[in-house]
Short mmCIF file of C-alpha atoms and ligand atoms in Angstrom, two decimals:
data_model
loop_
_atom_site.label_atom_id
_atom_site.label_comp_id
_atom_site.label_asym_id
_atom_site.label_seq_id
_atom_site.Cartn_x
_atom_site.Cartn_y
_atom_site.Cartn_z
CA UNK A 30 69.02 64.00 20.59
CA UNK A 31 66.72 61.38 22.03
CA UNK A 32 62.53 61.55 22.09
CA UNK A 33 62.96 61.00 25.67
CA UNK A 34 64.65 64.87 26.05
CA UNK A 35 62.03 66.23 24.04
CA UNK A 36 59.23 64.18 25.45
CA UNK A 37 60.68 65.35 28.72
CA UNK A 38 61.28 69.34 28.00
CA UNK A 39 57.38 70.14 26.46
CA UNK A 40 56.58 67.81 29.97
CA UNK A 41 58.03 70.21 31.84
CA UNK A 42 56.53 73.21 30.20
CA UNK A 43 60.15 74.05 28.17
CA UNK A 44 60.06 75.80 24.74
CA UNK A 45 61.06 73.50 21.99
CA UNK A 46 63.58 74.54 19.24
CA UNK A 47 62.59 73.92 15.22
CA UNK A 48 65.53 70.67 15.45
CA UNK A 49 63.23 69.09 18.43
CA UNK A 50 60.32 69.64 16.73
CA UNK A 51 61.12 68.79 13.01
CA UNK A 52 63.54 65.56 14.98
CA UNK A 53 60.27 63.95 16.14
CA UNK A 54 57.84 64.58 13.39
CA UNK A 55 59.94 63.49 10.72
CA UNK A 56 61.40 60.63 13.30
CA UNK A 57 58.01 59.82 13.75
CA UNK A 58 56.56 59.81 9.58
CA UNK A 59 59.93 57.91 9.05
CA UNK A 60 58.76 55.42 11.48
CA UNK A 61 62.28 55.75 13.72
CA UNK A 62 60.19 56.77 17.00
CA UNK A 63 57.32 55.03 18.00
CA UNK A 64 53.72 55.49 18.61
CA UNK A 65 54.07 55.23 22.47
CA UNK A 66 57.06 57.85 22.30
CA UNK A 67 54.97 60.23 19.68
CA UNK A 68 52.09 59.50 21.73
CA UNK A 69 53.52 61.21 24.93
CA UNK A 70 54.85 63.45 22.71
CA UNK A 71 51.82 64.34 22.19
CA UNK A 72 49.90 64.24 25.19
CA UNK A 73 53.00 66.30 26.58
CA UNK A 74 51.79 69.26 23.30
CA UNK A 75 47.75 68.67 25.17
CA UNK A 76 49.10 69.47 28.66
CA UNK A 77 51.66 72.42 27.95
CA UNK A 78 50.73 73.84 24.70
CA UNK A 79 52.66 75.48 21.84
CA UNK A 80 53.16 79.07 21.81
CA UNK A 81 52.87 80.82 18.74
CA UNK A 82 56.93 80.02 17.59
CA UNK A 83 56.12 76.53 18.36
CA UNK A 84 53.25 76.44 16.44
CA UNK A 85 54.68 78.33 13.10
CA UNK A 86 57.15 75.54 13.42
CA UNK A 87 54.95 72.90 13.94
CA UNK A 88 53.14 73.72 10.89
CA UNK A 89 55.67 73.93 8.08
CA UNK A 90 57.15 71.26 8.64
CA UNK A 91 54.13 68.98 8.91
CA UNK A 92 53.57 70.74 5.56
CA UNK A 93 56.86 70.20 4.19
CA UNK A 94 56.36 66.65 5.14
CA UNK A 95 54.53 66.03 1.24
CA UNK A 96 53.74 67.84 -1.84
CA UNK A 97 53.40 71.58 -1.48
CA UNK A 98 51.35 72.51 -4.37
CA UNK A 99 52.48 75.18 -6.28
CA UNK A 100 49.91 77.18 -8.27
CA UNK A 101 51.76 79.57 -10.22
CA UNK A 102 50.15 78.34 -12.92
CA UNK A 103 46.62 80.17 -11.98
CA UNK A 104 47.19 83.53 -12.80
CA UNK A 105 45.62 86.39 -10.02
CA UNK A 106 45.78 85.73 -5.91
CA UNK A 107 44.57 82.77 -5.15
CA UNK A 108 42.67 82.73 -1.88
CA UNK A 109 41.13 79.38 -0.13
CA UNK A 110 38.19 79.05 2.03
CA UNK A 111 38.01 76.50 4.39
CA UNK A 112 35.31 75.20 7.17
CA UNK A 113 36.47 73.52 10.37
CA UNK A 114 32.74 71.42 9.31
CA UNK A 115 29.07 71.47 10.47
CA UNK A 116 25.52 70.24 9.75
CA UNK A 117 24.10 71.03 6.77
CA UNK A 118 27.70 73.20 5.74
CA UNK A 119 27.02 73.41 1.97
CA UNK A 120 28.72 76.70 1.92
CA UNK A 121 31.62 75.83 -1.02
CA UNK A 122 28.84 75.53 -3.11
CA UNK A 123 27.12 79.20 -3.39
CA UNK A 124 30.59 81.20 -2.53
CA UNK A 125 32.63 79.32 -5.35
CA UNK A 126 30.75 80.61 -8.02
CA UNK A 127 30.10 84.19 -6.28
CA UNK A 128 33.97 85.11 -5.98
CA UNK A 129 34.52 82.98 -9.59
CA UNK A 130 32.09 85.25 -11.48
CA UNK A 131 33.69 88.25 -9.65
CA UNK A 132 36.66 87.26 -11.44
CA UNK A 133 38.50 85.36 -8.48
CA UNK A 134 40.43 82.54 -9.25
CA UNK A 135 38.61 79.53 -7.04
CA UNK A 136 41.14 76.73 -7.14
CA UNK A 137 39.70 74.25 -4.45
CA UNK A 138 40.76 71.16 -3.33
CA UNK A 139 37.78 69.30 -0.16
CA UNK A 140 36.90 66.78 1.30
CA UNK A 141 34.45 64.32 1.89
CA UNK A 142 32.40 63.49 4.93
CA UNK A 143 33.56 62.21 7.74
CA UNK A 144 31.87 61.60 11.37
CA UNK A 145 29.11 63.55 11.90
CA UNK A 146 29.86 66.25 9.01
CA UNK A 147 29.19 66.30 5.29
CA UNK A 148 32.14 67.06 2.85
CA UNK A 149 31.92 68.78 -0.94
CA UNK A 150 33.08 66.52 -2.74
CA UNK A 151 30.56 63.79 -1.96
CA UNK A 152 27.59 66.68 -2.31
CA UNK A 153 28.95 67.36 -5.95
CA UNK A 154 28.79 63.92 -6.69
CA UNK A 155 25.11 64.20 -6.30
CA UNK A 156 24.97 65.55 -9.64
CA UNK A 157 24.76 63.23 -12.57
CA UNK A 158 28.08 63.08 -14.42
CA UNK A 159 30.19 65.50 -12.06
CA UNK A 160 33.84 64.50 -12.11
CA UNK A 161 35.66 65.61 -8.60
CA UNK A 162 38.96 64.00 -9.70
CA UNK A 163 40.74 66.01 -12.55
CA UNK A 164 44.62 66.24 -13.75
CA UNK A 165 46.46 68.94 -12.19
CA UNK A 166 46.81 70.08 -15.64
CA UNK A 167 43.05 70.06 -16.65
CA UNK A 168 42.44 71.50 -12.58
CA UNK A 169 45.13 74.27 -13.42
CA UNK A 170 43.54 74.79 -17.02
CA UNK A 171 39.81 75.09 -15.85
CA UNK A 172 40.67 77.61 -13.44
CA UNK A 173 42.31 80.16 -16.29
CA UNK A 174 39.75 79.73 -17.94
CA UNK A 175 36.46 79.49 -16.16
CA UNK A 176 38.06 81.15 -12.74
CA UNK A 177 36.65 77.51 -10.60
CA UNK A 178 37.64 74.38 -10.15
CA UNK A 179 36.88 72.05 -7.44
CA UNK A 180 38.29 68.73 -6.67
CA UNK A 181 39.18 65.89 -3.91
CA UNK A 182 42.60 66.07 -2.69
CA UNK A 183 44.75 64.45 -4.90
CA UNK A 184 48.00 65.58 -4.03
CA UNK A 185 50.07 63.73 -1.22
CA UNK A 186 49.11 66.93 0.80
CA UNK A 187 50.86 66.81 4.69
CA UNK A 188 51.49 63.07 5.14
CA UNK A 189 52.85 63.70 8.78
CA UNK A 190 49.40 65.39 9.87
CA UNK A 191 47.48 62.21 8.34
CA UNK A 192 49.86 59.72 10.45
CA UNK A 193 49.44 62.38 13.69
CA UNK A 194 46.06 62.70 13.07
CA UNK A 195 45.75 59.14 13.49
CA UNK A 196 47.39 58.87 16.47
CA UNK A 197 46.06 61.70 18.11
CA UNK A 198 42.41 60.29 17.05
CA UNK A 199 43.24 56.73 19.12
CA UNK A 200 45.11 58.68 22.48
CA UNK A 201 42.76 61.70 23.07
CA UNK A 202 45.01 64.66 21.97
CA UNK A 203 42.47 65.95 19.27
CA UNK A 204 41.32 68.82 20.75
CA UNK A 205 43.98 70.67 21.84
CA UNK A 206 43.87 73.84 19.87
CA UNK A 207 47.86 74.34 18.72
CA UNK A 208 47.53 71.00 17.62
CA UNK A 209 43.79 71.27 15.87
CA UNK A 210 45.75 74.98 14.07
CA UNK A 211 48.65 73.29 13.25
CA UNK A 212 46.98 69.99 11.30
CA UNK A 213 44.36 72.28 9.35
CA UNK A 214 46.92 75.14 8.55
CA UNK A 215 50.00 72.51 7.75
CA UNK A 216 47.20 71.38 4.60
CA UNK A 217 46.03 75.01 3.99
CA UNK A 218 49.89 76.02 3.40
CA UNK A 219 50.15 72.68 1.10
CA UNK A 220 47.47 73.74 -0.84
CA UNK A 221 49.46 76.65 -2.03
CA UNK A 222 46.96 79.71 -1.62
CA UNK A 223 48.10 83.29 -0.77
CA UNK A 224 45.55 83.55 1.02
CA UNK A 225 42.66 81.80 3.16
CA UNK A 226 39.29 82.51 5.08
CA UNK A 227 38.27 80.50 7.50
CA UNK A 228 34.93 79.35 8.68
CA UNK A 229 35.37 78.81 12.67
CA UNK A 230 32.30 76.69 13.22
CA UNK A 231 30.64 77.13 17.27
CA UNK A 232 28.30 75.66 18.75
CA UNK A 233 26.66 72.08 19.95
CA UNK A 234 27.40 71.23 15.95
CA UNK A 235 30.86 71.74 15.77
CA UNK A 236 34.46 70.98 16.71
CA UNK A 237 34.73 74.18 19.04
CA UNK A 238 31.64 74.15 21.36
CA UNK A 239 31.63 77.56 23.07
CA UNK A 240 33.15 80.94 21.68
CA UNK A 241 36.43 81.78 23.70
CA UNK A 242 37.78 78.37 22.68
CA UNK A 243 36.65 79.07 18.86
CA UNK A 244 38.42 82.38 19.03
CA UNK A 245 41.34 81.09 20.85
CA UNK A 246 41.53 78.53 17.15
CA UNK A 247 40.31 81.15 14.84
CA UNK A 248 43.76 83.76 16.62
CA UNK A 249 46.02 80.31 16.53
CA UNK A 250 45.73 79.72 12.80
CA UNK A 251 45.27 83.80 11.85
CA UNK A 252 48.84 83.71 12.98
CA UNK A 253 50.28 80.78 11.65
CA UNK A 254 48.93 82.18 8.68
CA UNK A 255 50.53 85.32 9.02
CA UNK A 256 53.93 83.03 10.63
CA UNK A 257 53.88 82.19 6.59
CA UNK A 258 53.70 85.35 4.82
CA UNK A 259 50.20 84.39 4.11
CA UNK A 260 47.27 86.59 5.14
CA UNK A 261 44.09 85.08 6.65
CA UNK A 262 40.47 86.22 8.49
CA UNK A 263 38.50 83.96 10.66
CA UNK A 264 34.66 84.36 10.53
CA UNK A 265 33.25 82.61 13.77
CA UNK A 266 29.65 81.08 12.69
CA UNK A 267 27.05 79.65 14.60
CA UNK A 268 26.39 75.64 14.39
CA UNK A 269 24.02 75.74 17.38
CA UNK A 270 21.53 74.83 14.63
CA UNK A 271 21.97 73.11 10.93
CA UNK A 272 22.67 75.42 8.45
CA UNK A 273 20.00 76.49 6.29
CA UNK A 274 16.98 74.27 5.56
CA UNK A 275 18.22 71.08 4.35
CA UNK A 276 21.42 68.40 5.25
CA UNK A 277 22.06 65.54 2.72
CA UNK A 278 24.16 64.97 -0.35
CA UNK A 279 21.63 65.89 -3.43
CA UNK A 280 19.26 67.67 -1.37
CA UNK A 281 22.07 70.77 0.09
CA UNK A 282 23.12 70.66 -3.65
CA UNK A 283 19.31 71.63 -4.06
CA UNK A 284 19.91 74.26 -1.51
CA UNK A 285 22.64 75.85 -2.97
CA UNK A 286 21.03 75.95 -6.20
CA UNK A 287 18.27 77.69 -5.01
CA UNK A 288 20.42 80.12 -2.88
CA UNK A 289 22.06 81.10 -6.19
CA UNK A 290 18.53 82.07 -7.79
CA UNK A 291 18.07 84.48 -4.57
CA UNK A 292 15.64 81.80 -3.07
CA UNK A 293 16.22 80.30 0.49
CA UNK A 294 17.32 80.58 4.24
CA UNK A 295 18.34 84.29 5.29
CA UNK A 296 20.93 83.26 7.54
CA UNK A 297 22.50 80.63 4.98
CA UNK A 298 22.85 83.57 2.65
CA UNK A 299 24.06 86.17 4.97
CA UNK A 300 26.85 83.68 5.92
CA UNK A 301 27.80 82.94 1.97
CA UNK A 302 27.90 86.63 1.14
CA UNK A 303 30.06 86.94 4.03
CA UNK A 304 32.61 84.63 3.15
CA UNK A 305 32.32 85.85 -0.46
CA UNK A 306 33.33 89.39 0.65
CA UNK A 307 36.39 88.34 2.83
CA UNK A 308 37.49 86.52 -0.04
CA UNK A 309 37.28 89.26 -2.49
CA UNK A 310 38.79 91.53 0.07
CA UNK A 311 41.78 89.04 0.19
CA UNK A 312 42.41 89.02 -3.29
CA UNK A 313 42.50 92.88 -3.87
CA UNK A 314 39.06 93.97 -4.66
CA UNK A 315 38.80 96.60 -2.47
CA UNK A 316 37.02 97.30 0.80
CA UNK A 317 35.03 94.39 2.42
CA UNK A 318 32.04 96.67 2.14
CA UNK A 319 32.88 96.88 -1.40
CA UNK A 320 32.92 93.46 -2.12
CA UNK A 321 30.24 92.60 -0.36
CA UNK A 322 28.00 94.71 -2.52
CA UNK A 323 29.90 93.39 -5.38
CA UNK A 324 28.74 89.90 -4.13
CA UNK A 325 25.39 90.82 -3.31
CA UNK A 326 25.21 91.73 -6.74
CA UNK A 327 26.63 88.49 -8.27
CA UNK A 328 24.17 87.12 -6.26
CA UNK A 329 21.20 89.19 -7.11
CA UNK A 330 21.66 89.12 -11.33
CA UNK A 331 22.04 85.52 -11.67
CA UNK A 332 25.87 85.97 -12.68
CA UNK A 333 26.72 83.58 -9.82
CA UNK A 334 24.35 81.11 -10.98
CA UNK A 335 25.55 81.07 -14.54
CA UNK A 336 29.08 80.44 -13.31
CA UNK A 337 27.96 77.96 -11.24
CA UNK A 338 26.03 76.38 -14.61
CA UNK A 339 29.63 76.74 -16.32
CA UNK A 340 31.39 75.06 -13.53
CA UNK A 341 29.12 72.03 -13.35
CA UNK A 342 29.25 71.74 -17.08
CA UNK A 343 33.48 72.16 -16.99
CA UNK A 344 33.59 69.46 -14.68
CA UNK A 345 31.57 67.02 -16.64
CA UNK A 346 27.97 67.45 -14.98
CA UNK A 347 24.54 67.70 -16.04
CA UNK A 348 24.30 71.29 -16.34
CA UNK A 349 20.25 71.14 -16.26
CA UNK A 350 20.46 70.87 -12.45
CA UNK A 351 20.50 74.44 -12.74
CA UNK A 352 16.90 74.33 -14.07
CA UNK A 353 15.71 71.31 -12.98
CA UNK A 354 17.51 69.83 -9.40
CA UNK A 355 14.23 68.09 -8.33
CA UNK A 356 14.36 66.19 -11.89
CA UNK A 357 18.12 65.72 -12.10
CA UNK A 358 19.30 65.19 -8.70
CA UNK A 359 18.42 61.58 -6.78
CA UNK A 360 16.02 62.78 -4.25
CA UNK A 361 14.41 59.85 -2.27
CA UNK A 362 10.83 60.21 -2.24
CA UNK A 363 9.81 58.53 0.42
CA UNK A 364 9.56 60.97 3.43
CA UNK A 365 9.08 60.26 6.95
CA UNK A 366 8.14 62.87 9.68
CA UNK A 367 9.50 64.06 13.34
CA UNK A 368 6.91 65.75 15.16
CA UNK A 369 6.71 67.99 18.08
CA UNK A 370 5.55 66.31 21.64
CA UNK A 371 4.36 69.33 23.01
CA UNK A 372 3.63 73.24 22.70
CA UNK A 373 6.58 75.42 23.10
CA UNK A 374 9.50 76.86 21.39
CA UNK A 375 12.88 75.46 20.15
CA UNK A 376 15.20 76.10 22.77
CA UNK A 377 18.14 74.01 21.39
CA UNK A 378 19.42 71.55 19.22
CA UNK A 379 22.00 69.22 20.02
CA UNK A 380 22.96 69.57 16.24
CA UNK A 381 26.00 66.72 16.31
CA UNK A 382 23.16 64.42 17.30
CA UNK A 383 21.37 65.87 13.85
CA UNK A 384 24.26 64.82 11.78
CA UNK A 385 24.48 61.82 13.01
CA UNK A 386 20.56 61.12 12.52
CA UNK A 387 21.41 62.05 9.16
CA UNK A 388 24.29 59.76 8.94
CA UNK A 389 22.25 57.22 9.93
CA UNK A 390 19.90 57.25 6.99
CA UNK A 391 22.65 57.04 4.70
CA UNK A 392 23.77 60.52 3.95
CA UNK A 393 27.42 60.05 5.54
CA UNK A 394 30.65 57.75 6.43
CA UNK A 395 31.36 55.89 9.67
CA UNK A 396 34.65 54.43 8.39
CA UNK A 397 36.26 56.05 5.34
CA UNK A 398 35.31 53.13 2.68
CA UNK A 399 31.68 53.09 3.35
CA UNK A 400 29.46 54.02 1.24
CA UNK A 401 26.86 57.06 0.96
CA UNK A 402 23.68 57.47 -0.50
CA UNK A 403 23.18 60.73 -2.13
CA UNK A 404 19.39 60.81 -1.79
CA UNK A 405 18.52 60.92 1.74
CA UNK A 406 18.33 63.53 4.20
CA UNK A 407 17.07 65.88 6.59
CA UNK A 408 15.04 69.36 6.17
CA UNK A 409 14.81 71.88 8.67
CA UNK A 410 11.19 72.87 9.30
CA UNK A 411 11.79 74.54 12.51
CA UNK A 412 14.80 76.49 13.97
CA UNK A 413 15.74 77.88 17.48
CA UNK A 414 13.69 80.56 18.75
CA UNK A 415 10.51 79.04 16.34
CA UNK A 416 6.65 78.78 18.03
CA UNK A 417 5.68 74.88 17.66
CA UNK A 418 2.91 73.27 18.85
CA UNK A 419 1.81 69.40 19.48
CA UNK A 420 2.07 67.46 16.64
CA UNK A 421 4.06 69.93 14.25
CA UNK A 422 6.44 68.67 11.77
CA UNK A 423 10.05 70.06 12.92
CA UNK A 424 11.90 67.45 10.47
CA UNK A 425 11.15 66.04 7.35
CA UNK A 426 13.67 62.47 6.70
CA UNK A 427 14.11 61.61 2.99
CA UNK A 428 14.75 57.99 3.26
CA UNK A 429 15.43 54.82 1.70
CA UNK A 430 14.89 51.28 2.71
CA UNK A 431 17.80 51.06 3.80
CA UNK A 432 17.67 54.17 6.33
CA UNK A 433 18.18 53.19 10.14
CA UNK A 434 14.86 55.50 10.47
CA UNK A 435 14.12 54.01 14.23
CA UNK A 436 18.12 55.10 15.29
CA UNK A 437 17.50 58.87 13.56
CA UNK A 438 14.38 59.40 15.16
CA UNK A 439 15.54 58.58 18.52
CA UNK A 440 18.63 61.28 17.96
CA UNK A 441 16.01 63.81 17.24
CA UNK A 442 14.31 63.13 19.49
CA UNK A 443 16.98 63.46 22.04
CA UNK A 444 18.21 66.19 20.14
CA UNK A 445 15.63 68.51 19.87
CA UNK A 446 14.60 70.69 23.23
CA UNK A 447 11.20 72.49 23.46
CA UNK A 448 10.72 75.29 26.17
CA UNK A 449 7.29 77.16 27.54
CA UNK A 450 9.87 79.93 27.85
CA UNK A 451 10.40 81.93 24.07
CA UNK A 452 13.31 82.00 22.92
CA UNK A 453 15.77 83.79 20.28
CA UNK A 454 16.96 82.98 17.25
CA UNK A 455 20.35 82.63 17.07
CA UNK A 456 22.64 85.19 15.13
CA UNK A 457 24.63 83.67 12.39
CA UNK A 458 27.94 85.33 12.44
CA UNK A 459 29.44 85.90 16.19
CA UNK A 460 32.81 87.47 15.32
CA UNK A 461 35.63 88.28 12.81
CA UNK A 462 39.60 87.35 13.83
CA UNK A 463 42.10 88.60 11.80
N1 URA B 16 40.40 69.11 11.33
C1 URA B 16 41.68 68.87 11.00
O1 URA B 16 42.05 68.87 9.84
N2 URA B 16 42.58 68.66 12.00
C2 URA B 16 42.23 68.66 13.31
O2 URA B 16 43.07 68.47 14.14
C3 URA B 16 40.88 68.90 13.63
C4 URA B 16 39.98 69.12 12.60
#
């Protein structure tokens, strides 16, 4: 076999066989074809797809290419959650300790941010004293025992999707959905779960801007999924708009916290009991109607509060963030406002250019080594659909001296759109794949 033949056969539209595929990924992570050759490769994958064999394929062996975790260990089915990432996406943080206190083993391994999106692990290092790096063995043990555990990715998970990722990142094959499936699922299947739900993020915010291309991701990994013996449901959510009041390391840890005492944005908490109730459902607790009363509940009492207490504490943290996250969590104080020009009502927010504001006051990464400053921010004061007049306050910026405050404020005000016209507010979930 040659690249050239393969190269040559997806050009041309053919099927490719599991020796094709698995010949020039693991040609490619052994460095014995080169980038131009795994470039065409792939730009051959952007014009002609990968049908649903293809893409099973694809996956595993990308998968296979590292560790594949095994978590055996954990008693219970273990069932993941994971968020193609948005603005203000503190989500991990309120469903965690919902399913955990329902008794479902949460064994979590995120990210940090990158681009325009935030990432768990740097929002739980917002909180004095939280440790996101444990030993398997102490991740394996705090999960018997407290049901949660949440780390950064410490395992050599998928090696050939970081090296494709790469490559596909400098030649413009990102977003080409078997290939966007294959790279999240090929880590999802690493991480060992039985089971996964998956936040399909739409809108000016995220990844997949309009909802036939979102579903078209959410059916691709569904059945690479299923492919696997695994079972999965896609919730399609709406990043036409942040999500929930504030983005920004401390200050969405703030957010969640408050979520968890039943205080907070509607549609944040509509979208966390979601999630909560798919995973449930996943693990066995019955009907999703079920568990999401079961959630509401954990919700409601406080239960999923004191688990989250018990998980901050496990992992090292100061535990009175619970009672006191203003006190305990770096908050800059020094706040700078973004006004409304005009009368009107929010017609749309170009919410990349939001995270990006954000970014630019310190909250996030451009490269991976940079640095982030867990005090600044952005809170929501106005949504899509709200009345506004002249000289509102639609943004509040928690900032620092070091905060590029003239760069945000030009994103927001490019991103922000005000209409005579009224508009809607915007529903937060917009479909269910499974
Ligand atoms: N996230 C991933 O992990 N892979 C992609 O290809 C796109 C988003």
């Amino acid at each position: 076999m040659r690249p050239y033949d393969v190269i040559l056969k997806k050009r041309n539209g053919g099927k490719l066989t599991k020796e094709e595929i698995q010949y020039m990924i693991m040609g490619y992570v052994n460095g014995e074809i080169p980038d131009y050759q795994m470039s065409a490769f792939l730009m051959a994958i952007y014009f002609r797809h990968l049908d649903k064999d293809e893409r099973a394929i694809f996956t595993e062996i990308m998968a296979k290419s590292g560790d594949m975790l095994d978590l055996s260990p954990i008693k219970g089915v273990k069932v993941d959650k994971h968020s193609t990432g948005g603005v203000g996406d503190k989500t991990t943080l309120v469903v965690a300790p919902i399913v955990a206190s329902l008794g479902i083993p949460v064994a979590k391994m995120s990210g940090r941010a990158l681009g325009h999106t935030g990432g768990t692990i740097d929002k739980l290092e917002s909180i004095p004293g939280f440790k996101t790096s444990l030993s398997l063995e102490k991740f394996f043990e705090n999960v018997n025992k407290y049901k949660i555990a949440v780390v950064g990715q410490t395992a050599n998970l998928a090696p050939a999707d970081k090296k494709i990722y790469a490559l596909r990142d400098a030649t413009a094959t990102v977003d080409e959905i078997s290939l966007i499936a294959s790279s999240i699922m090929s880590k999802k299947l690493a991480g060992g779960a039985d089971a996964f739900v998956l936040d399909v993020k739409v809108g000016s915010g995220a990844f997949m801007k309009d909802i036939s291309s979102a579903k078209e991701l959410a059916s691709a990994m569904v059945e690479i999924a299923k492919s696997h013996n695994k079972t999965a449901v896609a919730v399609l959510t709406n990043m036409d708009e942040p999500l929930g009041t504030f983005a920004g390391n401390s200050l969405e840890v703030l957010e969640a916290i408050n979520t968890l005492k039943g205080q907070g944005d509607e549609k944040f908490r509509i979208l966390c009991l979601t999630l909560s109730a798919w995973m449930c459902h996943l693990a066995g607790l019955g009907s999703y109607e079920k568990c999401l009363e079961l959630s509401k509940e954990a919700l409601d009492t406080g239960k999923a509060l004191e688990k989250f207490r018990e998980f901050v504490k496990a992992q090292e943290g100061n535990e009175m963030v619970v009672e006191s996250p203003e006190k305990i969590l770096p908050i800059s104080s020094k706040i700078v406002e973004f006004k409304a020009s005009e009368d009107g009502y929010i017609s749309s927010i170009d919410t990349e250019k939001v995270g990006i504001a954000c970014n630019y006051l310190g909250a996030g990464r451009v490269k991976k080594e940079d640095n982030i400053d867990h005090s600044v921010g952005l809170e929501f004061l106005k949504k899509i659909g709200d009345k506004v007049k002249n000289g509102d306050t639609l943004v509040r910026l928690y900032v620092t001296e070091k905060s590029n405050i003239n760069e945000a404020m030009n994103l927001l005000k490019q991103a922000y759109n005000i209409s005579s016209s009224k508009t809607n507010s915007l529903e937060i979930i917009l479909d269910i794949v499974k």
